[in-house]
Short mmCIF file of C-alpha atoms and ligand atoms in Angstrom, two decimals:
data_model
loop_
_atom_site.label_atom_id
_atom_site.label_comp_id
_atom_site.label_asym_id
_atom_site.label_seq_id
_atom_site.Cartn_x
_atom_site.Cartn_y
_atom_site.Cartn_z
CA MET A 1 -49.13 -79.17 107.17
CA GLU A 2 -47.83 -82.65 106.58
CA LYS A 3 -47.70 -83.77 103.00
CA SER A 4 -48.51 -87.28 102.15
CA PHE A 5 -47.12 -89.49 99.45
CA ASN A 6 -48.98 -92.16 97.51
CA TYR A 7 -46.38 -93.69 95.21
CA ALA A 8 -42.76 -94.66 94.99
CA VAL A 9 -40.70 -95.71 92.01
CA VAL A 10 -37.61 -97.85 92.54
CA ARG A 11 -35.19 -99.58 90.17
CA ARG A 12 -33.82 -103.03 90.96
CA PRO A 13 -30.05 -103.08 91.45
CA ALA A 14 -28.05 -104.29 88.44
CA GLU A 15 -25.35 -106.94 88.79
CA SER A 16 -23.05 -104.30 87.29
CA MET A 17 -23.49 -102.31 90.53
CA ILE A 18 -20.14 -103.70 91.63
CA ASN A 19 -18.69 -101.19 89.15
CA GLY A 20 -20.65 -98.23 90.53
CA ILE A 21 -18.99 -94.94 91.43
CA THR A 22 -17.68 -94.78 94.95
CA THR A 23 -15.40 -92.89 97.29
CA ALA A 24 -16.06 -95.27 100.20
CA SER A 25 -13.51 -97.89 101.18
CA LEU A 26 -16.05 -100.45 102.30
CA GLY A 27 -15.38 -103.04 99.59
CA LYS A 28 -17.49 -104.18 96.63
CA PRO A 29 -21.22 -104.65 97.21
CA ASP A 30 -22.53 -108.21 97.48
CA TYR A 31 -25.16 -108.38 94.75
CA ILE A 32 -27.31 -111.11 96.30
CA ASN A 33 -27.42 -109.27 99.60
CA ALA A 34 -28.16 -106.00 97.78
CA LEU A 35 -31.22 -107.64 96.21
CA LYS A 36 -32.42 -108.81 99.65
CA GLN A 37 -31.90 -105.37 101.11
CA HIS A 38 -33.74 -103.85 98.16
CA ASP A 39 -36.69 -106.21 98.80
CA ALA A 40 -36.80 -105.06 102.43
CA TYR A 41 -36.59 -101.41 101.33
CA ILE A 42 -39.65 -101.91 99.11
CA ASP A 43 -41.46 -103.59 102.04
CA ALA A 44 -40.67 -100.57 104.23
CA LEU A 45 -42.12 -98.16 101.66
CA GLU A 46 -45.24 -100.31 101.44
CA LYS A 47 -45.55 -100.25 105.23
CA CYS A 48 -45.70 -96.46 104.93
CA GLY A 49 -48.72 -96.81 102.67
CA LEU A 50 -47.03 -96.35 99.29
CA THR A 51 -47.80 -98.23 96.10
CA VAL A 52 -44.37 -99.09 94.75
CA LYS A 53 -43.60 -99.35 91.05
CA VAL A 54 -40.53 -101.53 90.56
CA LEU A 55 -38.49 -100.94 87.40
CA LYS A 56 -36.27 -103.62 85.91
CA ALA A 57 -32.53 -103.46 86.54
CA ASP A 58 -30.51 -101.70 83.86
CA GLU A 59 -27.15 -103.43 83.49
CA ASN A 60 -25.80 -100.61 81.32
CA PHE A 61 -25.84 -98.26 84.27
CA PRO A 62 -24.16 -99.55 87.46
CA ASP A 63 -25.58 -96.69 89.58
CA SER A 64 -29.10 -96.78 88.16
CA THR A 65 -30.62 -98.23 91.34
CA PHE A 66 -30.00 -94.74 92.81
CA ILE A 67 -33.06 -93.57 90.91
CA GLU A 68 -33.59 -90.48 93.04
CA ASP A 69 -30.88 -88.71 91.05
CA ALA A 70 -32.66 -89.16 87.70
CA ALA A 71 -35.84 -87.21 88.46
CA LEU A 72 -37.48 -84.82 90.89
CA CYS A 73 -41.13 -85.46 91.67
CA THR A 74 -43.04 -82.44 92.99
CA PRO A 75 -46.79 -82.20 93.60
CA ALA A 76 -47.18 -80.12 90.41
CA CYS A 77 -44.78 -81.72 87.96
CA ALA A 78 -41.96 -84.20 87.51
CA VAL A 79 -38.56 -82.98 86.36
CA ILE A 80 -36.18 -85.25 84.48
CA THR A 81 -32.67 -84.33 85.53
CA ASN A 82 -29.37 -84.25 83.67
CA PRO A 83 -26.92 -86.14 85.91
CA GLY A 84 -23.49 -84.59 86.28
CA ALA A 85 -21.64 -87.90 86.49
CA VAL A 86 -20.73 -88.95 82.94
CA THR A 87 -21.46 -92.65 83.55
CA ARG A 88 -24.92 -91.77 84.88
CA LYS A 89 -26.20 -89.49 82.11
CA GLY A 90 -28.00 -92.28 80.27
CA GLU A 91 -30.05 -93.23 83.35
CA ILE A 92 -32.70 -90.71 82.39
CA ALA A 93 -33.66 -92.61 79.22
CA GLY A 94 -37.11 -94.04 79.75
CA MET A 95 -37.90 -91.90 82.79
CA ARG A 96 -40.36 -89.76 80.84
CA GLU A 97 -42.36 -92.83 79.93
CA VAL A 98 -42.29 -94.15 83.51
CA LEU A 99 -43.36 -90.83 85.01
CA SER A 100 -46.03 -90.09 82.44
CA GLU A 101 -48.05 -92.84 84.12
CA PHE A 102 -48.30 -90.48 87.11
CA TYR A 103 -47.78 -86.95 85.77
CA ASP A 104 -49.34 -84.78 83.06
CA VAL A 105 -46.56 -82.23 83.28
CA ILE A 106 -42.97 -83.38 82.86
CA GLU A 107 -40.14 -80.87 82.65
CA GLU A 108 -36.44 -81.40 81.89
CA ILE A 109 -33.04 -80.02 82.85
CA HIS A 110 -30.92 -79.35 79.74
CA SER A 111 -27.16 -79.17 79.12
CA PRO A 112 -25.07 -77.25 79.94
CA GLY A 113 -27.15 -77.46 83.12
CA THR A 114 -26.51 -80.57 85.20
CA LEU A 115 -28.55 -81.65 88.19
CA GLU A 116 -28.87 -84.81 90.27
CA ALA A 117 -31.93 -84.78 92.50
CA GLY A 118 -29.96 -86.11 95.47
CA ASP A 119 -29.04 -82.42 95.57
CA VAL A 120 -32.64 -81.33 96.00
CA MET A 121 -34.42 -81.21 99.35
CA MET A 122 -38.10 -80.36 99.59
CA ALA A 123 -39.38 -78.42 102.60
CA GLY A 124 -43.03 -77.64 101.93
CA SER A 125 -43.22 -75.75 98.66
CA HIS A 126 -39.59 -74.59 98.91
CA TYR A 127 -36.76 -76.63 97.44
CA TYR A 128 -33.12 -76.33 98.49
CA VAL A 129 -30.76 -77.08 95.62
CA GLY A 130 -27.18 -78.07 96.38
CA LEU A 131 -24.39 -76.83 94.11
CA SER A 132 -22.11 -79.83 94.07
CA ALA A 133 -19.66 -81.63 91.80
CA ARG A 134 -22.80 -83.10 90.14
CA THR A 135 -25.22 -80.13 90.08
CA ASN A 136 -24.00 -76.91 88.51
CA ASN A 137 -25.32 -73.37 88.80
CA GLU A 138 -27.03 -73.54 85.40
CA GLY A 139 -28.85 -76.76 86.37
CA ALA A 140 -29.94 -75.25 89.68
CA GLU A 141 -31.17 -72.07 87.93
CA GLN A 142 -33.16 -74.12 85.43
CA LEU A 143 -34.78 -76.07 88.24
CA ILE A 144 -35.65 -72.94 90.21
CA ALA A 145 -37.25 -71.42 87.07
CA ILE A 146 -39.33 -74.59 86.62
CA LEU A 147 -40.38 -74.53 90.29
CA ASN A 148 -41.37 -70.85 90.02
CA LYS A 149 -43.42 -71.57 86.91
CA HIS A 150 -45.44 -74.07 88.93
CA GLY A 151 -45.91 -71.88 92.02
CA MET A 152 -43.00 -73.23 94.09
CA THR A 153 -39.69 -71.67 95.13
CA GLY A 154 -36.06 -72.72 95.34
CA SER A 155 -32.73 -71.52 96.67
CA LYS A 156 -29.16 -72.61 96.13
CA ILE A 157 -26.85 -74.03 98.77
CA PRO A 158 -23.14 -74.39 97.97
CA LEU A 159 -21.53 -77.70 98.95
CA ASN A 160 -17.83 -78.22 99.48
CA GLU A 161 -17.47 -81.51 101.27
CA MET A 162 -20.40 -83.77 100.51
CA LEU A 163 -21.52 -85.75 97.47
CA HIS A 164 -25.09 -84.49 97.47
CA LEU A 165 -27.16 -82.03 99.52
CA LYS A 166 -29.14 -84.86 101.07
CA THR A 167 -25.95 -86.69 102.05
CA GLY A 168 -25.96 -84.42 105.09
CA LEU A 169 -29.52 -83.11 105.36
CA SER A 170 -33.03 -84.55 105.54
CA TYR A 171 -36.22 -82.58 106.12
CA ILE A 172 -38.57 -84.80 108.12
CA GLU A 173 -41.54 -82.38 108.19
CA ASN A 174 -42.94 -80.43 111.19
CA ASN A 175 -39.99 -78.04 110.86
CA ASN A 176 -37.55 -80.81 111.86
CA LEU A 177 -34.29 -81.07 109.95
CA LEU A 178 -31.66 -83.78 110.30
CA ILE A 179 -28.40 -81.97 109.77
CA TYR A 180 -24.71 -82.75 109.77
CA GLY A 181 -21.28 -81.33 108.97
CA GLU A 182 -20.82 -78.32 106.69
CA PHE A 183 -24.54 -77.54 106.69
CA LEU A 184 -24.43 -76.63 110.37
CA ARG A 185 -22.70 -73.40 109.28
CA GLU A 186 -25.43 -72.52 106.77
CA LYS A 187 -27.66 -69.66 108.00
CA GLU A 188 -30.56 -70.69 105.74
CA PHE A 189 -31.19 -73.66 108.02
CA ASP A 190 -31.37 -71.69 111.27
CA LYS A 191 -35.16 -71.46 111.01
CA PHE A 192 -35.51 -75.21 111.40
CA ASN A 193 -35.51 -77.30 114.53
CA LYS A 194 -32.11 -78.89 113.93
CA ILE A 195 -31.64 -82.50 114.91
CA ILE A 196 -27.85 -82.69 114.81
CA ILE A 197 -26.43 -86.01 113.68
CA ASP A 198 -23.29 -87.22 115.46
CA PRO A 199 -20.18 -87.36 113.24
CA GLU A 200 -19.78 -91.12 113.78
CA GLU A 201 -23.38 -91.59 112.58
CA SER A 202 -23.14 -89.15 109.66
CA TYR A 203 -24.42 -91.70 107.13
CA SER A 204 -27.81 -91.63 108.87
CA ALA A 205 -28.28 -87.90 108.15
CA ASN A 206 -29.82 -89.31 104.98
CA SER A 207 -33.09 -90.67 106.35
CA VAL A 208 -36.51 -90.43 104.75
CA TRP A 209 -39.85 -89.15 106.03
CA VAL A 210 -42.78 -91.02 104.51
CA ASN A 211 -46.31 -90.33 105.68
CA GLY A 212 -45.43 -89.66 109.31
CA LYS A 213 -42.87 -92.44 109.68
CA VAL A 214 -39.12 -92.04 109.21
CA LEU A 215 -36.98 -94.65 107.46
CA VAL A 216 -33.53 -94.68 109.03
CA PRO A 217 -30.55 -96.78 107.93
CA ALA A 218 -30.04 -99.73 110.30
CA GLY A 219 -27.29 -99.53 112.88
CA PHE A 220 -27.39 -95.86 113.92
CA LYS A 221 -28.79 -95.95 117.41
CA GLY A 222 -28.15 -92.31 118.28
CA THR A 223 -30.02 -91.03 115.24
CA ARG A 224 -32.81 -93.54 115.72
CA GLU A 225 -33.38 -92.39 119.31
CA LYS A 226 -33.26 -88.69 118.38
CA ILE A 227 -35.91 -89.18 115.72
CA LYS A 228 -38.09 -91.21 118.09
CA THR A 229 -37.74 -88.50 120.72
CA ALA A 230 -38.94 -85.98 118.13
CA GLY A 231 -42.17 -88.01 117.99
CA TYR A 232 -41.81 -90.21 114.92
CA GLU A 233 -42.22 -93.89 114.37
CA VAL A 234 -38.89 -95.14 113.05
CA ILE A 235 -38.46 -97.99 110.57
CA GLU A 236 -34.88 -99.24 110.28
CA VAL A 237 -33.76 -100.43 106.87
CA ASP A 238 -30.43 -102.12 106.21
CA VAL A 239 -28.82 -100.55 103.15
CA SER A 240 -25.20 -101.45 103.89
CA GLU A 241 -24.58 -102.81 100.36
CA PHE A 242 -25.67 -99.48 98.86
CA ARG A 243 -23.55 -97.52 101.32
CA LYS A 244 -20.52 -99.17 99.72
CA LEU A 245 -21.37 -97.05 96.65
CA ASP A 246 -22.00 -93.82 98.61
CA GLY A 247 -25.74 -94.38 98.23
CA GLY A 248 -28.17 -93.52 101.01
CA LEU A 249 -31.75 -94.42 101.80
CA SER A 250 -33.29 -91.55 99.88
CA CYS A 251 -31.32 -92.31 96.69
CA LEU A 252 -33.13 -95.60 96.25
CA SER A 253 -36.58 -94.21 95.46
CA LEU A 254 -38.70 -91.43 94.04
CA ARG A 255 -41.57 -90.66 96.40
CA PHE A 256 -44.60 -88.56 95.52
C1 LIG B 1 -22.91 -92.01 92.69
O1 LIG B 1 -21.78 -91.70 93.09
O2 LIG B 1 -23.52 -91.33 91.86
C2 LIG B 1 -23.57 -93.24 93.26
N1 LIG B 1 -22.61 -94.25 93.49
C3 LIG B 1 -24.32 -92.91 94.54
C4 LIG B 1 -25.45 -91.95 94.32
C5 LIG B 1 -26.12 -91.59 95.58
N2 LIG B 1 -27.27 -90.80 95.32
C6 LIG B 1 -27.75 -89.89 96.15
O3 LIG B 1 -27.12 -89.59 97.16
N3 LIG B 1 -28.86 -89.29 95.80
#
């Protein structure tokens, strides 16, 4: 059964984003253009029927616009994470207050566990948790215990090449999974209808299902057509300034 989302939370990009963590060699982001792209991203979420709460930029944290990493929002509870990147740890301050507007139950990941929710992919009531340079085994175990407590399940997926689990995977409901690279070798995903993303379009493996529509980064025609062929309405969103910081579409919002 298709889930539906009602809300999104986003955080405006900070001017300090030019100092964000990156492995890409695409140059520094243009802040003014990033703000315009962020406006259009919010519009796209609204077109999918979401009410969007927009948090103020936080100049102390260059990567804080990638709010997805700071919390996991499930139907039963929200979970405040403990980011593995040292410069991102403080991004969780204030998240409890923000999420308590929407949730009665708010859990937390504690040190020595680390977890960034870009490493967490929801497929129904099961959550895949990537073990990455940012999410360690202890963090993943804590999350799975929290999920179990609230009637959900989780399993761990080791990552060797990608930043986050959802860098190369997106579940777009109806058993359809966008998949790329190292994850093609992972047996756990054989049960899905795999929509394989071409290597030259790998960035678009991070696309986002929202209420029957799929947000896809602009400029990836092959992926766009594959998702349309699978029966979805596609909304293209230009996030090129965020790509310069290794950020994808999903990283820019919490959706629940
Ligand atoms: C970082 O390296 O942490 C940021 N520059 C990008 C985070 C992207 N987040 C995500 O994939 N969930």
